[in-house]
CSV table of C-alpha atoms and ligand atoms in Angstrom, one decimal:
chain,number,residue,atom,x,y,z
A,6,UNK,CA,-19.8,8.2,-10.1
A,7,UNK,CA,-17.2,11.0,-10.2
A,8,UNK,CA,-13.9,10.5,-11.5
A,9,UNK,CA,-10.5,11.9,-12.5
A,10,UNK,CA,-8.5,9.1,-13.8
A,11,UNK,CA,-7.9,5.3,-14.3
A,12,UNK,CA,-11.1,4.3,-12.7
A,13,UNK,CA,-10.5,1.2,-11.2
A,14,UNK,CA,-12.7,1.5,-8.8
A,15,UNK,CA,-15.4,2.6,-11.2
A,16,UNK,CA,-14.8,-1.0,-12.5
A,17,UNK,CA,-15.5,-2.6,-9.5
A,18,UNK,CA,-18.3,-0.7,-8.8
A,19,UNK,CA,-19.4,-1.2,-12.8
A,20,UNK,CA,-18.7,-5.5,-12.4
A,21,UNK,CA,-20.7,-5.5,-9.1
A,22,UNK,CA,-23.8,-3.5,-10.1
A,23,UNK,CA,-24.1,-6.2,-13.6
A,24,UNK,CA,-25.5,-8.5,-10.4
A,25,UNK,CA,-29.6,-8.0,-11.2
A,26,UNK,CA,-29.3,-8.5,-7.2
A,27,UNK,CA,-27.3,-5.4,-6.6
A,28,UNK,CA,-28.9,-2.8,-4.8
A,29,UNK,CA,-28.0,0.4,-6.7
A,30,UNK,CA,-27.6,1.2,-10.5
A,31,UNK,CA,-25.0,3.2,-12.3
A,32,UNK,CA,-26.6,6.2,-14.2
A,33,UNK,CA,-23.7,8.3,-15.4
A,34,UNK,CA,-20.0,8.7,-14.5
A,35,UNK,CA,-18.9,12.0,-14.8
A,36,UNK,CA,-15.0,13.0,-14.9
A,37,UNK,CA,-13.7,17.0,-14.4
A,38,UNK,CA,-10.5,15.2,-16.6
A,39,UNK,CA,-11.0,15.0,-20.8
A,40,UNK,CA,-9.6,11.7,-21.5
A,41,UNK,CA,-9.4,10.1,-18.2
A,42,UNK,CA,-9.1,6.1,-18.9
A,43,UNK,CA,-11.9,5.8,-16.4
A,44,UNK,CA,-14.2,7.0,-18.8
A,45,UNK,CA,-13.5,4.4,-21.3
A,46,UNK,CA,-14.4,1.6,-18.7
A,47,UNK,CA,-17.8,3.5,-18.5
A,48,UNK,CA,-18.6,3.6,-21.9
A,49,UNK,CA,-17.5,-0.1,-22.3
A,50,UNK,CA,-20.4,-0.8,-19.9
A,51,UNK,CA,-23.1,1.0,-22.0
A,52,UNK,CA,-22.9,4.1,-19.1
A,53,UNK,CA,-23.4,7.4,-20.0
A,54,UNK,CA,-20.6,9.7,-19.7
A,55,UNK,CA,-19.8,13.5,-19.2
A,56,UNK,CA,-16.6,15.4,-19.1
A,57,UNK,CA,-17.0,19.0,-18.0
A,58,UNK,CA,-13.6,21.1,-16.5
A,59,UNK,CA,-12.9,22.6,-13.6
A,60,UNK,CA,-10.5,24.8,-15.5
A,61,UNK,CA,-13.9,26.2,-17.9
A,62,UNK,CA,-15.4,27.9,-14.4
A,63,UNK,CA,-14.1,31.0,-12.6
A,64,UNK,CA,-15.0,29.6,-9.4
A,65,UNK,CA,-15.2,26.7,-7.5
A,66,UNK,CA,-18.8,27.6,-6.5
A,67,UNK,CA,-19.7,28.0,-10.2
A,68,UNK,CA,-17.8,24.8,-11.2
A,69,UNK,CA,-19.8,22.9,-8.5
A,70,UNK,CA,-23.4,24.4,-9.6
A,71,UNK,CA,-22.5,22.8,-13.0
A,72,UNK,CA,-21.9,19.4,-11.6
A,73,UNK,CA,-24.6,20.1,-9.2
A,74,UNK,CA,-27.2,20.5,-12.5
A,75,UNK,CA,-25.7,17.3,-14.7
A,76,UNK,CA,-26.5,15.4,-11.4
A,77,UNK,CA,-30.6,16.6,-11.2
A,78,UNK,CA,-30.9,16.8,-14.7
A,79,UNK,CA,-29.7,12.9,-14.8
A,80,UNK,CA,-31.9,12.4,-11.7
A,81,UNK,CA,-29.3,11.1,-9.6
A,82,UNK,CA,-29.9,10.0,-6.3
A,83,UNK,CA,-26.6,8.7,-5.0
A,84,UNK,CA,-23.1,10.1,-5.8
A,85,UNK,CA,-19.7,8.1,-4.9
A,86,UNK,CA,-16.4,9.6,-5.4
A,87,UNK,CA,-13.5,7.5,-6.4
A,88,UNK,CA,-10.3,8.9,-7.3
A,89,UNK,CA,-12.2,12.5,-7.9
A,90,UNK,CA,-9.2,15.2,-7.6
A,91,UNK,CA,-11.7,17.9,-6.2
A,92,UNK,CA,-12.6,19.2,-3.2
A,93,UNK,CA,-16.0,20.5,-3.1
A,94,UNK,CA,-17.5,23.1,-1.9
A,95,UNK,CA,-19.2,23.6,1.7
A,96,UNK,CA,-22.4,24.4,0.1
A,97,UNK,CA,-21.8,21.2,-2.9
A,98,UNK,CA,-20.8,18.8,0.3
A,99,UNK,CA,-24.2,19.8,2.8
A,100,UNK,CA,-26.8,19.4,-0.1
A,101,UNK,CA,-25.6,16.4,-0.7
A,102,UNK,CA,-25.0,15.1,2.9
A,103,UNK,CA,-26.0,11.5,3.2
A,104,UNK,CA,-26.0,10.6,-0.4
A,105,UNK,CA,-22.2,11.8,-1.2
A,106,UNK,CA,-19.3,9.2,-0.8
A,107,UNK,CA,-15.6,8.4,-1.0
A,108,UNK,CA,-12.9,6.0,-1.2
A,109,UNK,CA,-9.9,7.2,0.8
A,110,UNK,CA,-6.8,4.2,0.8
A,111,UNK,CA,-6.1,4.9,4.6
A,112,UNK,CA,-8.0,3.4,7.7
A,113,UNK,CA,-9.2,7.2,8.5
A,114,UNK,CA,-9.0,9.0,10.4
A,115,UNK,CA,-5.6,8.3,9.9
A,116,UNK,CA,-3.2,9.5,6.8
A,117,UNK,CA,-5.9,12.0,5.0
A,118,UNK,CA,-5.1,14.1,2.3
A,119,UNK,CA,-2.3,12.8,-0.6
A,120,UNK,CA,0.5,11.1,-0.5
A,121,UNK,CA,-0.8,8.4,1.6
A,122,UNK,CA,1.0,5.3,1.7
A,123,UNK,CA,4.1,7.4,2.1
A,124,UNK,CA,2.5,8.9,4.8
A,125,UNK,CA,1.9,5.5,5.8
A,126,UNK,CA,5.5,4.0,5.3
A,127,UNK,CA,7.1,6.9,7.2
A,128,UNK,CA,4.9,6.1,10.6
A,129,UNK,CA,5.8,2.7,10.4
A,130,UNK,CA,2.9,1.5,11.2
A,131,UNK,CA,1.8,-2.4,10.6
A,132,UNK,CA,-1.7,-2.2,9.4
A,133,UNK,CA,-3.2,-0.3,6.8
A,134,UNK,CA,-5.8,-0.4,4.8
A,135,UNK,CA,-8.9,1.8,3.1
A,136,UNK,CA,-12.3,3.7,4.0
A,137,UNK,CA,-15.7,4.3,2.5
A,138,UNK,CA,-17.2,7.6,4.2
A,139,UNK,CA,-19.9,10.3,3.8
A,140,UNK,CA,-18.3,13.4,2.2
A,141,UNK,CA,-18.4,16.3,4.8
A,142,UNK,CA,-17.0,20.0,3.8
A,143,UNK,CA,-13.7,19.0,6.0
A,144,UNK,CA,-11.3,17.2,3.5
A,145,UNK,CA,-11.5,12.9,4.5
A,146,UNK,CA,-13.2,13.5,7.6
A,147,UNK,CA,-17.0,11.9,7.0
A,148,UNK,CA,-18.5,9.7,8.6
A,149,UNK,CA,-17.1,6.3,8.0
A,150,UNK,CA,-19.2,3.4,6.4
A,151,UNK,CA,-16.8,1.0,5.8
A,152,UNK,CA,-13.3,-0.1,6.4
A,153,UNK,CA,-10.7,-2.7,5.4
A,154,UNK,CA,-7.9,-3.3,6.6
A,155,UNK,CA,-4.4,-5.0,4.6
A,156,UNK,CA,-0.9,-5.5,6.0
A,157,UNK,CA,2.3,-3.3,6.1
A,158,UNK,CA,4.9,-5.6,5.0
A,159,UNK,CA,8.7,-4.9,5.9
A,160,UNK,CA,9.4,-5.2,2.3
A,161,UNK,CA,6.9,-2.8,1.5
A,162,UNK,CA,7.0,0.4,-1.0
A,163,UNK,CA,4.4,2.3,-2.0
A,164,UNK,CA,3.7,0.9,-5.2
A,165,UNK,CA,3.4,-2.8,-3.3
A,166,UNK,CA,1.4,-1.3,-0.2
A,167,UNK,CA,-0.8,0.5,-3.3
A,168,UNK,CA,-1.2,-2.6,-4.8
A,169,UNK,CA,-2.4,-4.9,-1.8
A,170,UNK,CA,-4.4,-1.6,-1.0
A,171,UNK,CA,-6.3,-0.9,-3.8
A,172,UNK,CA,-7.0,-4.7,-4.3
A,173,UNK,CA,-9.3,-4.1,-0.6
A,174,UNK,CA,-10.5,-0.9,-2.1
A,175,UNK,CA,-12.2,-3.0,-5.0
A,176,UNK,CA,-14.2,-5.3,-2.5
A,177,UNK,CA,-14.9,-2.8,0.0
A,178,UNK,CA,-16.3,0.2,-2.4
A,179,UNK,CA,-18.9,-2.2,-3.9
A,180,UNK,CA,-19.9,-3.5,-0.1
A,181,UNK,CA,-20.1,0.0,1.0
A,182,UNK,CA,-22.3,1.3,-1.9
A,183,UNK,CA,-24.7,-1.9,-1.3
A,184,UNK,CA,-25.2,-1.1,2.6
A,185,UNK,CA,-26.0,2.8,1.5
A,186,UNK,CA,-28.4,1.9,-1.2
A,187,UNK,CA,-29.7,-0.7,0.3
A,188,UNK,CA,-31.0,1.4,2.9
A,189,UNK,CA,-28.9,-0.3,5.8
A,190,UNK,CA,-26.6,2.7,6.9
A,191,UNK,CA,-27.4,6.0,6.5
A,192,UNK,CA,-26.3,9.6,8.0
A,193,UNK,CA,-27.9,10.6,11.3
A,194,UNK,CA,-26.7,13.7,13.4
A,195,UNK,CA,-23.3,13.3,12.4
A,196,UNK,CA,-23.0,9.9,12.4
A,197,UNK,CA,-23.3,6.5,10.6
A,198,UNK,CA,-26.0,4.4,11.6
A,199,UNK,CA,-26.5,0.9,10.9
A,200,UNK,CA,-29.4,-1.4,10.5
A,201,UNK,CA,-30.6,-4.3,9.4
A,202,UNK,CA,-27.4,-5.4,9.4
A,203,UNK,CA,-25.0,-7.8,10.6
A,204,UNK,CA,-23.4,-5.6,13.8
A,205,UNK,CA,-20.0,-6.6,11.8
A,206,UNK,CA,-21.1,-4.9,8.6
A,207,UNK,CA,-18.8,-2.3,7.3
A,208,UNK,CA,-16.0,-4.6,8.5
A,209,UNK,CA,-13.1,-6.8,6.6
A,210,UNK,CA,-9.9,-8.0,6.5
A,211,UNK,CA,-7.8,-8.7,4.1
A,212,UNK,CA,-5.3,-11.6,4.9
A,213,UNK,CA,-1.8,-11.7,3.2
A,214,UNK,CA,-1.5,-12.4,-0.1
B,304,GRF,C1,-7.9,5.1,-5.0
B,304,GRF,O1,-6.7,4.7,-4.4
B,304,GRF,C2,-8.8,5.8,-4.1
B,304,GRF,O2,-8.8,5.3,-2.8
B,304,GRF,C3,-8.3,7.2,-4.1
B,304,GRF,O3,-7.9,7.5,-5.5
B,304,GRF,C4,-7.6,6.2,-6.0
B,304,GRF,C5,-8.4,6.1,-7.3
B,304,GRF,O4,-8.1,5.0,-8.1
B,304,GRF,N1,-9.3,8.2,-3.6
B,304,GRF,P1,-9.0,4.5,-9.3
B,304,GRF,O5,-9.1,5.7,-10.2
B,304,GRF,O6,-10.3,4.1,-8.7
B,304,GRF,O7,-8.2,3.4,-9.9
């Protein structure tokens, strides 16, 4: 797992892979950010760690290769972003097509990029919600696995429309993970494709809390 900061859906992913029943194991969680809380929650679990910077590489090519390296050397066979401030490479992005992931807290292919549930708030529009996708070099633009979708209240902010948000994000990531390792999605000419699998998988909603 790749992160930059508070890691909360490294915890999700962390409480639902303690189930002996849980398709996929977490082998190291590596953060580009010294000090980010994630990290912490990592070595809580008993899960090995590594912190290396962007900032130490001249390039974003060289800074990749070095991820790229950690990742064989730790014989990994799956990567999933969550909250990971980088943007990858092309070349980082096709090597790992299939087997790279991310959390984005928008139904996609709506709202990419930052900012979102302002982004979000400023449409006006009623339903929001989060996505699990393969990583493709265009920024939020993969694939999609999985999606969840939450309410826009009229009372809404962004920290409340966050909140209900991220809560989804915490069910959903570990769901999404458990379809890709479990072998019942994977990436085929562009394209999710599901089997072995209810034809609803990939699919919740979140009622009002
Ligand atoms: C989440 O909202 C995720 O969707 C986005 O970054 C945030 C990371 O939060 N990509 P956390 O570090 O998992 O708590």
């Amino acid at each position: 797992m790749l992160i930059s900061g508070r890691g909360s859906n490294l915890q999700a992913l962390i409480d639902a892979a303690s189930d002996a029943n849980y398709p996929a194991e977490i082998a190291l969680v590596l953060s580009n950010v010294a000090g980010a809380p994630g990290l912490e929650r990592a070595v809580r679990a008993g899960i090995a760690t590594r912190t290396i910077s962007h900032r130490d590489y001249a390039s974003r090519e060289e800074f990749d290769a070095a991820v790229e390296k950690i990742l064989v050397d730790a014989a990994i066979d799956l990567v999933c972003l969550a909250g990971f401030m980088r943007v990858f490479s092309d070349g980082f992005a096709r090597r790992w097509q299939g087997r790279l992931i991310n959390i984005h807290p928008s139904l996609l292919p709506a709202f990419k990029g930052l900012n979102v549930h302002r982004q979000v708030l400023d449409a006006g529009v009623r339903i929001s919600g989060c996505s699990v996708h393969f990583v493709v070099p265009e920024l939020d633009s993969g694939p999609i696995i999985a999606q969840s979708a939450v309410p826009v209240l009229t009372t809404d902010d962004e920290s409340a429309l966050a909140a209900r948000t991220l809560a989804a994000e915490h069910a959903l990531y570990p769901m999404a993970l458990a379809l890709l390792a479990g072998g019942r999605v994977k990436l085929a000419d562009g394209r999710s494709v599901f089997s072995e699998t209810p034809a609803h998988a990939g699919s919740l909603f979140v009622p009002t809390a």
